[in-house]
Short mmCIF file of C-alpha atoms and ligand atoms in Angstrom, two decimals:
data_model
loop_
_atom_site.label_atom_id
_atom_site.label_comp_id
_atom_site.label_asym_id
_atom_site.label_seq_id
_atom_site.Cartn_x
_atom_site.Cartn_y
_atom_site.Cartn_z
CA MET A 80 -0.04 0.05 0.05
CA VAL A 81 1.39 3.51 -0.94
CA SER A 82 0.84 6.30 1.14
CA THR A 83 1.73 9.50 -0.38
CA PRO A 84 0.93 12.83 1.31
CA LEU A 85 -2.53 13.59 0.68
CA LYS A 86 -3.50 16.54 -1.43
CA THR A 87 -5.73 18.51 0.55
CA THR A 88 -5.44 22.05 -0.81
CA ARG A 89 -9.04 22.63 -1.70
CA SER A 90 -10.04 21.34 1.95
CA GLU A 91 -7.79 23.71 3.47
CA GLU A 92 -9.03 26.76 1.78
CA ILE A 93 -12.38 25.90 2.52
CA PHE A 94 -11.88 25.32 5.82
CA ALA A 95 -9.89 28.41 6.46
CA ALA A 96 -13.09 30.51 5.19
CA ALA A 97 -15.24 28.33 7.13
CA GLN A 98 -13.39 29.39 10.48
CA LYS A 99 -14.36 32.98 9.81
CA LEU A 100 -17.83 32.09 9.07
CA MET A 101 -18.62 29.47 11.89
CA PRO A 102 -16.95 28.90 15.38
CA GLY A 103 -14.23 26.47 14.92
CA GLY A 104 -15.22 26.09 11.28
CA VAL A 105 -17.99 23.58 11.78
CA SER A 106 -21.54 23.12 12.66
CA SER A 107 -20.69 20.12 15.24
CA PRO A 108 -17.29 20.25 17.20
CA VAL A 109 -16.71 16.35 16.72
CA ARG A 110 -16.16 17.28 12.88
CA ALA A 111 -12.98 19.22 13.74
CA PHE A 112 -9.74 17.33 14.06
CA LYS A 113 -8.98 18.77 17.61
CA SER A 114 -7.96 15.72 19.29
CA VAL A 115 -5.97 14.27 16.47
CA GLY A 116 -4.32 17.32 15.25
CA GLY A 117 -4.33 18.43 11.57
CA GLN A 118 -7.31 19.83 9.47
CA PRO A 119 -10.54 18.17 8.78
CA ILE A 120 -11.22 16.95 5.45
CA VAL A 121 -14.14 18.67 3.54
CA PHE A 122 -16.29 16.31 2.09
CA ASP A 123 -17.73 16.68 -1.51
CA ARG A 124 -20.07 13.57 -1.71
CA VAL A 125 -20.79 10.04 -0.11
CA GLN A 126 -21.85 6.99 -1.63
CA GLY A 127 -21.92 3.34 -0.25
CA ALA A 128 -18.72 2.60 2.04
CA TYR A 129 -16.87 5.60 0.37
CA VAL A 130 -16.54 9.40 0.97
CA TRP A 131 -14.83 11.73 -1.50
CA ASP A 132 -13.16 14.98 -0.52
CA VAL A 133 -13.30 18.27 -2.41
CA ASP A 134 -9.80 17.56 -3.47
CA GLY A 135 -11.25 14.36 -5.44
CA ASN A 136 -9.41 12.07 -2.80
CA GLN A 137 -11.59 8.86 -1.93
CA TYR A 138 -11.61 7.16 1.60
CA ILE A 139 -13.29 3.80 3.04
CA ASP A 140 -15.35 5.52 5.73
CA TYR A 141 -15.85 4.18 9.15
CA VAL A 142 -17.72 7.21 10.60
CA GLY A 143 -21.03 6.69 8.56
CA THR A 144 -22.12 10.28 9.16
CA TRP A 145 -21.52 9.13 12.84
CA GLY A 146 -23.88 6.18 12.83
CA PRO A 147 -27.12 6.86 10.47
CA SER A 148 -25.53 5.32 7.11
CA ILE A 149 -25.82 1.59 8.19
CA CYS A 150 -27.06 0.80 4.75
CA GLY A 151 -24.13 2.61 2.96
CA HIS A 152 -24.26 6.09 2.14
CA ALA A 153 -26.92 7.49 -0.35
CA HIS A 154 -28.39 4.18 -0.75
CA PRO A 155 -30.26 4.29 -4.12
CA GLU A 156 -33.55 2.85 -2.67
CA VAL A 157 -33.52 5.58 0.13
CA ILE A 158 -32.50 8.32 -2.54
CA SER A 159 -35.05 7.26 -4.79
CA ALA A 160 -37.89 7.10 -1.92
CA LEU A 161 -37.06 10.46 -0.96
CA HIS A 162 -37.29 11.84 -4.50
CA GLU A 163 -40.79 10.62 -4.49
CA ALA A 164 -41.77 11.96 -1.23
CA LEU A 165 -40.14 15.35 -2.07
CA GLU A 166 -42.77 15.90 -4.72
CA LYS A 167 -45.32 15.94 -2.18
CA GLY A 168 -43.72 18.45 -0.01
CA THR A 169 -41.29 18.66 2.56
CA SER A 170 -42.97 19.33 5.95
CA PHE A 171 -46.74 19.21 6.61
CA GLY A 172 -46.96 20.59 10.25
CA ALA A 173 -50.12 18.25 10.23
CA PRO A 174 -50.30 14.62 10.81
CA CYS A 175 -48.79 12.42 8.01
CA TYR A 176 -49.37 8.72 7.35
CA LEU A 177 -45.83 8.18 7.21
CA GLU A 178 -45.37 8.62 10.96
CA ASN A 179 -47.69 5.76 11.37
CA VAL A 180 -45.78 3.53 9.32
CA LEU A 181 -42.43 4.31 11.08
CA ALA A 182 -44.24 4.46 14.45
CA GLU A 183 -45.33 0.98 13.80
CA MET A 184 -42.00 -0.25 12.54
CA VAL A 185 -40.30 1.19 15.61
CA ILE A 186 -42.69 -0.38 18.13
CA GLU A 187 -42.68 -3.88 16.44
CA ALA A 188 -38.76 -3.61 16.62
CA VAL A 189 -37.97 -2.15 19.99
CA PRO A 190 -38.88 -4.42 22.82
CA SER A 191 -39.47 -1.48 25.46
CA ILE A 192 -41.49 0.72 23.02
CA GLU A 193 -45.19 0.55 22.92
CA MET A 194 -45.51 4.28 22.06
CA VAL A 195 -43.29 6.64 20.38
CA ARG A 196 -42.63 10.53 19.88
CA PHE A 197 -40.75 11.72 17.04
CA VAL A 198 -38.50 14.50 17.30
CA ASN A 199 -35.53 16.06 15.28
CA SER A 200 -32.31 15.04 16.90
CA GLY A 201 -30.92 12.57 19.35
CA THR A 202 -30.38 15.50 21.70
CA GLU A 203 -34.23 16.53 21.60
CA ALA A 204 -34.94 12.75 22.28
CA CYS A 205 -32.69 12.88 25.56
CA MET A 206 -34.15 16.26 26.51
CA GLY A 207 -37.95 14.88 26.05
CA VAL A 208 -37.11 11.58 28.01
CA LEU A 209 -35.53 13.31 30.97
CA ARG A 210 -38.58 15.75 31.27
CA LEU A 211 -40.94 12.51 31.08
CA MET A 212 -38.98 10.45 33.57
CA ARG A 213 -39.29 13.62 36.00
CA ALA A 214 -42.91 14.24 35.19
CA PHE A 215 -43.88 10.31 35.51
CA THR A 216 -41.95 9.95 38.71
CA GLY A 217 -42.51 13.58 40.32
CA ARG A 218 -38.99 13.06 41.20
CA GLU A 219 -36.01 15.48 39.87
CA LYS A 220 -32.79 13.59 40.25
CA ILE A 221 -31.37 11.30 37.45
CA ILE A 222 -28.05 9.08 37.49
CA LYS A 223 -25.98 9.08 34.20
CA PHE A 224 -22.58 7.48 33.69
CA GLU A 225 -19.05 9.07 33.13
CA GLY A 226 -18.25 9.10 29.66
CA CYS A 227 -21.83 8.62 28.24
CA TYR A 228 -23.26 11.15 25.82
CA HIS A 229 -26.98 12.13 25.83
CA GLY A 230 -26.75 15.09 23.52
CA HIS A 231 -26.05 18.95 24.76
CA ALA A 232 -28.86 19.31 27.15
CA ASP A 233 -27.95 21.50 30.25
CA SER A 234 -28.67 18.61 32.59
CA PHE A 235 -26.37 15.94 30.68
CA LEU A 236 -23.29 18.14 30.59
CA VAL A 237 -21.82 16.91 33.72
CA LYS A 238 -18.31 16.05 34.12
CA ALA A 239 -17.90 13.02 36.43
CA GLY A 240 -14.54 13.06 37.78
CA SER A 241 -14.73 11.02 40.96
CA GLY A 242 -14.45 13.70 43.37
CA VAL A 243 -17.18 15.61 41.88
CA ALA A 244 -19.23 12.78 41.01
CA THR A 245 -22.13 13.66 43.32
CA LEU A 246 -21.79 17.34 43.27
CA GLY A 247 -23.16 17.53 39.69
CA LEU A 248 -20.54 20.05 38.54
CA PRO A 249 -21.34 21.47 34.99
CA ASP A 250 -19.19 20.51 32.23
CA SER A 251 -19.56 23.77 29.95
CA PRO A 252 -19.58 27.20 30.84
CA GLY A 253 -23.03 28.57 30.48
CA VAL A 254 -24.84 25.57 32.12
CA PRO A 255 -26.33 26.78 35.35
CA LYS A 256 -25.52 24.61 38.54
CA SER A 257 -29.34 24.42 38.88
CA ALA A 258 -29.52 22.66 35.74
CA THR A 259 -27.03 19.97 36.73
CA GLY A 260 -27.69 19.70 40.44
CA GLY A 261 -30.08 16.93 40.03
CA THR A 262 -27.57 15.07 37.71
CA LEU A 263 -25.73 12.38 39.79
CA THR A 264 -22.99 10.21 38.12
CA ALA A 265 -21.20 6.91 38.50
CA PRO A 266 -18.27 5.16 36.67
CA TYR A 267 -19.98 3.01 33.89
CA ASN A 268 -20.16 -0.73 34.80
CA ASP A 269 -19.88 0.10 38.44
CA LEU A 270 -23.01 -1.09 40.06
CA GLU A 271 -22.03 -0.33 43.55
CA ALA A 272 -21.53 3.17 43.00
CA VAL A 273 -25.09 3.30 41.68
CA LYS A 274 -26.68 1.52 44.63
CA ALA A 275 -24.68 3.84 46.94
CA LEU A 276 -26.54 6.75 44.97
CA PHE A 277 -29.97 5.12 45.28
CA LYS A 278 -29.21 4.63 49.06
CA ASP A 279 -28.41 8.16 49.75
CA ASN A 280 -31.20 9.37 47.53
CA PRO A 281 -34.13 6.52 48.04
CA ASP A 282 -37.06 8.77 47.27
CA SER A 283 -35.81 11.23 44.73
CA ILE A 284 -34.04 9.72 41.91
CA ALA A 285 -36.45 9.66 38.65
CA GLY A 286 -34.32 7.15 36.82
CA VAL A 287 -31.17 6.00 35.40
CA ILE A 288 -30.24 6.63 31.88
CA LEU A 289 -27.25 5.24 29.96
CA GLU A 290 -25.65 4.02 26.66
CA PRO A 291 -26.37 0.08 27.20
CA ILE A 292 -23.15 -0.40 24.98
CA VAL A 293 -20.93 2.74 25.21
CA GLY A 294 -20.01 4.51 21.84
CA ASN A 295 -19.08 7.73 22.94
CA SER A 296 -16.23 7.11 24.97
CA GLY A 297 -14.80 4.71 22.56
CA PHE A 298 -16.57 1.22 22.15
CA ILE A 299 -17.11 -0.08 25.79
CA ARG A 300 -19.45 -3.01 26.53
CA PRO A 301 -21.63 -3.75 29.73
CA ASP A 302 -19.94 -6.34 32.06
CA ALA A 303 -22.00 -9.23 32.64
CA GLY A 304 -24.82 -8.37 35.11
CA PHE A 305 -24.51 -4.50 34.74
CA LEU A 306 -27.80 -4.08 32.73
CA GLU A 307 -29.58 -6.59 34.87
CA GLY A 308 -28.42 -4.93 37.93
CA LEU A 309 -29.55 -1.61 36.99
CA ARG A 310 -32.83 -3.28 35.83
CA GLU A 311 -33.33 -4.64 39.32
CA LEU A 312 -32.26 -1.55 41.33
CA THR A 313 -34.40 0.83 39.38
CA LYS A 314 -37.41 -1.37 40.03
CA GLU A 315 -36.41 -1.82 43.68
CA TYR A 316 -36.36 2.14 44.02
CA GLY A 317 -39.45 2.81 42.04
CA ALA A 318 -37.23 4.79 39.41
CA LEU A 319 -36.94 4.38 35.42
CA LEU A 320 -34.46 2.71 33.66
CA VAL A 321 -33.50 4.33 30.23
CA PHE A 322 -31.52 3.13 27.50
CA ASP A 323 -30.27 5.78 25.31
CA GLU A 324 -29.99 3.96 21.95
CA VAL A 325 -29.49 6.86 19.57
CA MET A 326 -26.32 4.96 18.51
CA THR A 327 -27.06 1.32 19.16
CA GLY A 328 -30.64 1.13 18.13
CA PHE A 329 -31.04 -0.87 14.71
CA ARG A 330 -27.05 -1.13 14.86
CA ILE A 331 -26.21 -3.85 17.53
CA ALA A 332 -29.45 -5.61 16.49
CA TYR A 333 -32.80 -4.61 14.69
CA GLY A 334 -34.39 -4.23 18.11
CA GLY A 335 -31.12 -2.62 19.74
CA VAL A 336 -28.92 -3.74 22.78
CA GLN A 337 -32.28 -4.46 24.68
CA GLU A 338 -33.17 -6.99 22.17
CA LYS A 339 -29.64 -8.39 21.79
CA PHE A 340 -29.17 -8.66 25.70
CA GLY A 341 -32.91 -9.49 26.50
CA ILE A 342 -33.23 -6.75 28.95
CA THR A 343 -36.19 -4.36 28.78
CA PRO A 344 -35.84 -0.49 29.88
CA ASP A 345 -39.07 1.37 30.84
CA LEU A 346 -38.04 3.74 28.03
CA THR A 347 -35.60 4.25 25.08
CA THR A 348 -34.16 7.06 22.98
CA LEU A 349 -33.51 6.55 19.36
CA GLY A 350 -32.02 8.62 16.60
CA LYS A 351 -29.36 8.47 13.73
CA ILE A 352 -30.36 5.18 11.78
CA ILE A 353 -34.03 5.42 12.25
CA GLY A 354 -33.68 8.85 10.07
CA GLY A 355 -31.88 7.31 7.46
CA GLY A 356 -29.52 10.21 7.18
CA LEU A 357 -31.97 13.04 7.82
CA PRO A 358 -32.40 14.43 11.04
CA VAL A 359 -34.80 12.49 13.21
CA GLY A 360 -35.00 11.52 16.96
CA ALA A 361 -37.51 9.65 19.23
CA TYR A 362 -38.31 8.52 22.37
CA GLY A 363 -40.79 5.94 23.30
CA GLY A 364 -41.51 3.18 26.04
CA ARG A 365 -44.34 1.90 28.16
CA ALA A 366 -47.67 3.05 27.07
CA ASP A 367 -48.61 4.30 30.69
CA ILE A 368 -45.52 6.79 30.78
CA MET A 369 -45.91 7.68 27.28
CA ALA A 370 -49.41 8.71 28.09
CA MET A 371 -47.82 11.69 30.05
CA VAL A 372 -46.66 13.16 26.87
CA ALA A 373 -48.92 16.07 25.59
CA PRO A 374 -51.45 16.28 23.92
CA ALA A 375 -52.24 12.83 25.62
CA GLY A 376 -51.11 14.03 28.89
CA PRO A 377 -49.56 17.22 30.67
CA MET A 378 -45.96 17.03 29.83
CA TYR A 379 -45.32 19.32 27.17
CA GLN A 380 -42.80 18.88 24.12
CA ALA A 381 -43.12 19.88 20.60
CA GLY A 382 -41.61 20.45 17.23
CA THR A 383 -42.52 22.22 14.07
CA LEU A 384 -40.54 19.83 11.80
CA SER A 385 -41.20 16.48 13.98
CA GLY A 386 -42.25 13.67 11.98
CA ASN A 387 -41.87 15.35 8.32
CA PRO A 388 -42.39 13.23 5.69
CA LEU A 389 -38.96 13.36 4.31
CA ALA A 390 -37.23 12.05 7.56
CA MET A 391 -39.92 9.65 7.99
CA THR A 392 -39.33 8.50 4.44
CA ALA A 393 -35.65 7.85 4.60
CA GLY A 394 -36.13 6.03 7.89
CA ILE A 395 -38.85 3.74 6.76
CA LYS A 396 -36.76 2.82 3.64
CA THR A 397 -33.65 2.17 5.96
CA LEU A 398 -35.32 -0.07 8.32
CA GLU A 399 -36.93 -1.91 5.35
CA LEU A 400 -33.36 -2.59 4.15
CA LEU A 401 -32.27 -3.65 7.47
CA GLN A 402 -35.08 -6.35 7.38
CA LYS A 403 -33.76 -8.46 4.68
CA PRO A 404 -32.53 -11.50 5.66
CA GLY A 405 -29.07 -11.76 6.80
CA THR A 406 -28.15 -8.16 7.39
CA TYR A 407 -27.15 -8.54 10.88
CA GLU A 408 -25.16 -11.49 10.23
CA GLN A 409 -23.36 -9.72 7.28
CA LEU A 410 -22.62 -6.87 9.41
CA GLU A 411 -21.27 -9.19 12.39
CA THR A 412 -18.92 -11.01 10.00
CA ILE A 413 -17.15 -8.20 8.34
CA THR A 414 -16.93 -6.15 11.68
CA LYS A 415 -15.57 -8.81 13.59
CA LYS A 416 -12.96 -9.45 10.80
CA LEU A 417 -12.08 -5.77 10.58
CA SER A 418 -11.77 -5.61 14.40
CA GLU A 419 -9.69 -8.68 14.63
CA GLY A 420 -7.60 -7.51 11.79
CA LEU A 421 -6.89 -4.02 13.48
CA LEU A 422 -5.82 -5.58 16.77
CA LYS A 423 -3.66 -8.14 15.34
CA ALA A 424 -1.96 -5.71 13.10
CA ALA A 425 -1.08 -3.36 16.15
CA ARG A 426 0.15 -6.33 18.19
CA ASP A 427 2.20 -7.73 15.46
CA ASN A 428 3.95 -4.43 15.32
CA GLY A 429 4.43 -4.27 19.15
CA HIS A 430 1.73 -1.86 19.90
CA THR A 431 -0.22 -2.39 23.04
CA VAL A 432 -4.04 -2.44 22.34
CA CYS A 433 -7.33 -3.60 23.34
CA GLY A 434 -10.58 -3.61 21.87
CA GLY A 435 -13.43 -5.58 19.97
CA SER A 436 -16.55 -5.32 18.17
CA LEU A 437 -20.11 -6.11 18.13
CA SER A 438 -22.62 -6.30 15.12
CA ALA A 439 -21.90 -3.16 13.15
CA MET A 440 -19.87 -1.36 15.96
CA PHE A 441 -15.92 -1.61 16.71
CA GLY A 442 -13.32 0.13 18.73
CA MET A 443 -9.56 -0.09 19.33
CA PHE A 444 -7.78 1.58 22.40
CA PHE A 445 -4.21 2.28 22.49
CA THR A 446 -3.99 0.84 26.02
CA GLU A 447 -3.58 -2.61 27.47
CA GLY A 448 -7.14 -2.56 29.01
CA PRO A 449 -9.41 -4.10 29.70
CA VAL A 450 -11.74 -0.93 29.31
CA HIS A 451 -14.46 -0.97 31.48
CA ASN A 452 -15.01 2.86 31.77
CA TYR A 453 -14.15 6.17 30.58
CA ASP A 454 -11.46 6.51 33.11
CA ASP A 455 -9.75 3.28 31.81
CA ALA A 456 -10.52 4.69 28.06
CA LYS A 457 -8.34 7.86 29.28
CA LYS A 458 -5.28 5.81 29.77
CA SER A 459 -4.95 5.48 25.84
CA ASP A 460 -1.91 6.77 24.26
CA LEU A 461 -3.69 9.65 22.61
CA ALA A 462 -0.55 10.78 20.68
CA LYS A 463 -0.17 7.49 19.09
CA PHE A 464 -3.84 7.31 18.19
CA GLY A 465 -3.46 10.96 16.51
CA LYS A 466 -0.60 9.47 14.38
CA PHE A 467 -2.49 6.31 13.58
CA HIS A 468 -5.41 8.47 12.41
CA ARG A 469 -3.44 10.43 10.12
CA GLY A 470 -1.78 7.80 8.68
CA MET A 471 -4.83 6.08 8.01
CA LEU A 472 -6.24 9.11 6.30
CA GLU A 473 -2.92 9.29 4.01
CA CYS A 474 -3.88 5.63 3.11
CA GLY A 475 -7.45 6.35 2.20
CA VAL A 476 -9.23 5.27 5.19
CA TYR A 477 -11.52 7.74 7.25
CA LEU A 478 -11.77 6.86 10.81
CA ALA A 479 -13.43 9.14 13.32
CA PRO A 480 -11.12 11.61 14.39
CA SER A 481 -10.94 10.85 18.23
CA GLN A 482 -9.85 7.86 20.38
CA PHE A 483 -13.06 8.23 22.30
CA GLU A 484 -15.45 7.31 19.41
CA ALA A 485 -16.83 4.00 18.39
CA GLY A 486 -16.02 2.88 14.55
CA PHE A 487 -19.11 2.07 12.53
CA THR A 488 -19.41 -0.32 9.55
CA SER A 489 -22.34 -0.61 7.19
CA LEU A 490 -23.85 -3.07 4.68
CA ALA A 491 -21.85 -1.38 1.83
CA HIS A 492 -18.31 -2.43 3.16
CA THR A 493 -17.15 -5.27 1.22
CA ASP A 494 -14.57 -7.99 2.17
CA GLU A 495 -12.14 -6.35 -0.03
CA ASP A 496 -12.68 -2.73 1.70
CA ILE A 497 -11.98 -4.70 4.98
CA ASP A 498 -8.79 -6.37 3.57
CA ARG A 499 -7.57 -3.01 2.37
CA THR A 500 -8.26 -1.20 5.59
CA ILE A 501 -6.39 -3.91 7.48
CA ALA A 502 -3.42 -3.94 5.09
CA ALA A 503 -3.25 -0.06 5.51
CA ALA A 504 -3.42 -0.32 9.25
CA ARG A 505 -0.50 -2.95 9.15
CA ASP A 506 1.57 -0.42 7.15
CA VAL A 507 0.67 2.58 9.39
CA LEU A 508 1.26 0.69 12.59
CA ALA A 509 4.59 -0.60 11.35
CA SER A 510 5.69 3.07 10.90
CA LEU A 511 4.65 4.33 14.39
C1 PLP B 143 -25.36 10.97 18.76
C2 PLP B 143 -25.77 10.70 20.09
C3 PLP B 143 -26.98 11.51 20.92
C4 PLP B 143 -27.33 12.92 20.14
O1 PLP B 143 -27.98 12.92 18.93
P1 PLP B 143 -27.82 14.12 17.93
O2 PLP B 143 -28.94 13.73 17.11
O3 PLP B 143 -26.36 14.30 17.57
O4 PLP B 143 -28.34 15.21 18.73
C5 PLP B 143 -27.43 11.39 22.18
N1 PLP B 143 -27.18 10.12 22.61
C6 PLP B 143 -26.35 9.18 21.93
C7 PLP B 143 -25.92 7.82 22.66
C8 PLP B 143 -25.74 9.62 20.72
O5 PLP B 143 -24.80 8.45 20.18
#
């Protein structure tokens, strides 16, 4: 594999201009290459497993627009369904039959969901679910885990260093203490810490929210018994269990982590894949809890563009494609091959790594591991990851520009793409 220095002149020009127009030159911070150094690549188009930048370079993509494109970018059937829907208008602001169709698909797929509310992003879904947890239980405190991301709403932006764990100190300027005072945090996979929080606050915790498989501090699995333990604890204390499956829903299995592991939360948030590349989120769960949501009940939450026909169409078509026999087996097989190939390439070249995959999600940390939580993940050699990331980019492989992000595969990735990626990784890792 030849790796010539990338020509990215046009990307650099556009990004330089963007920095004068938008904070940091991006519309979402993860797109900047802050943690790996260098400048982001400006995309021109995406198709299947590939992305092309504005200088004409082609990359095998493992970001998949951060999760949605599990069928491959710009899938012809999704695009063609969108063309058809477009002709009938882009937003109704009135009930639309396509909402029923997607709602039925989601309810049938996700074990915990008996009713669903569509919104426009994962952030909105998590904001809605937070209010619902509080409205239904009449309690204000929630437990979240260090390193889990639930969108950028005030209450979820809490840094969870051990010393400040129960103080709920905000993670970003502009977030008032009053917004995070009710946010209790525990290390992921630490059931004892959760028990202690419940013991100290027996009647005031509305619920526990988590990524049932973590993607937002890198790829981290729940330890055996962790999800079961949370299910029991929340029941015992009359609190709700919420799985944030914005990333894992329809990716780890068609019915998400809850289907894969057979643990049913009370409420679930979704996003990413169910919008098929258009802006969508959703929250849903037990019908008696969802009955609280306006206009059925008193908990207010609304959205001008929620449930719009374009987003519903892309979601429906994407889920239809995922329903075809063998899709998840295919995703599992190629992802496992990729993950094992990357780990072996690293170890053969003397690097200390750990990681793994499940279904269409994978991760590799530059640390000995095992990684059970964010603190473990932070032991990774970030400088080495930065060089690895750059090297892979120069070999035509686009990885998420952070050690603390999971990787995503799609139905469009071929065996040959995986082989090329592993070969590139061998070369890059041999040079580090
Ligand atoms: C991406 C993500 C969100 C936020 O979704 P947006 O659509 O980016 O607002 C929330 N929770 C999890 C687990 C996510 O991965």
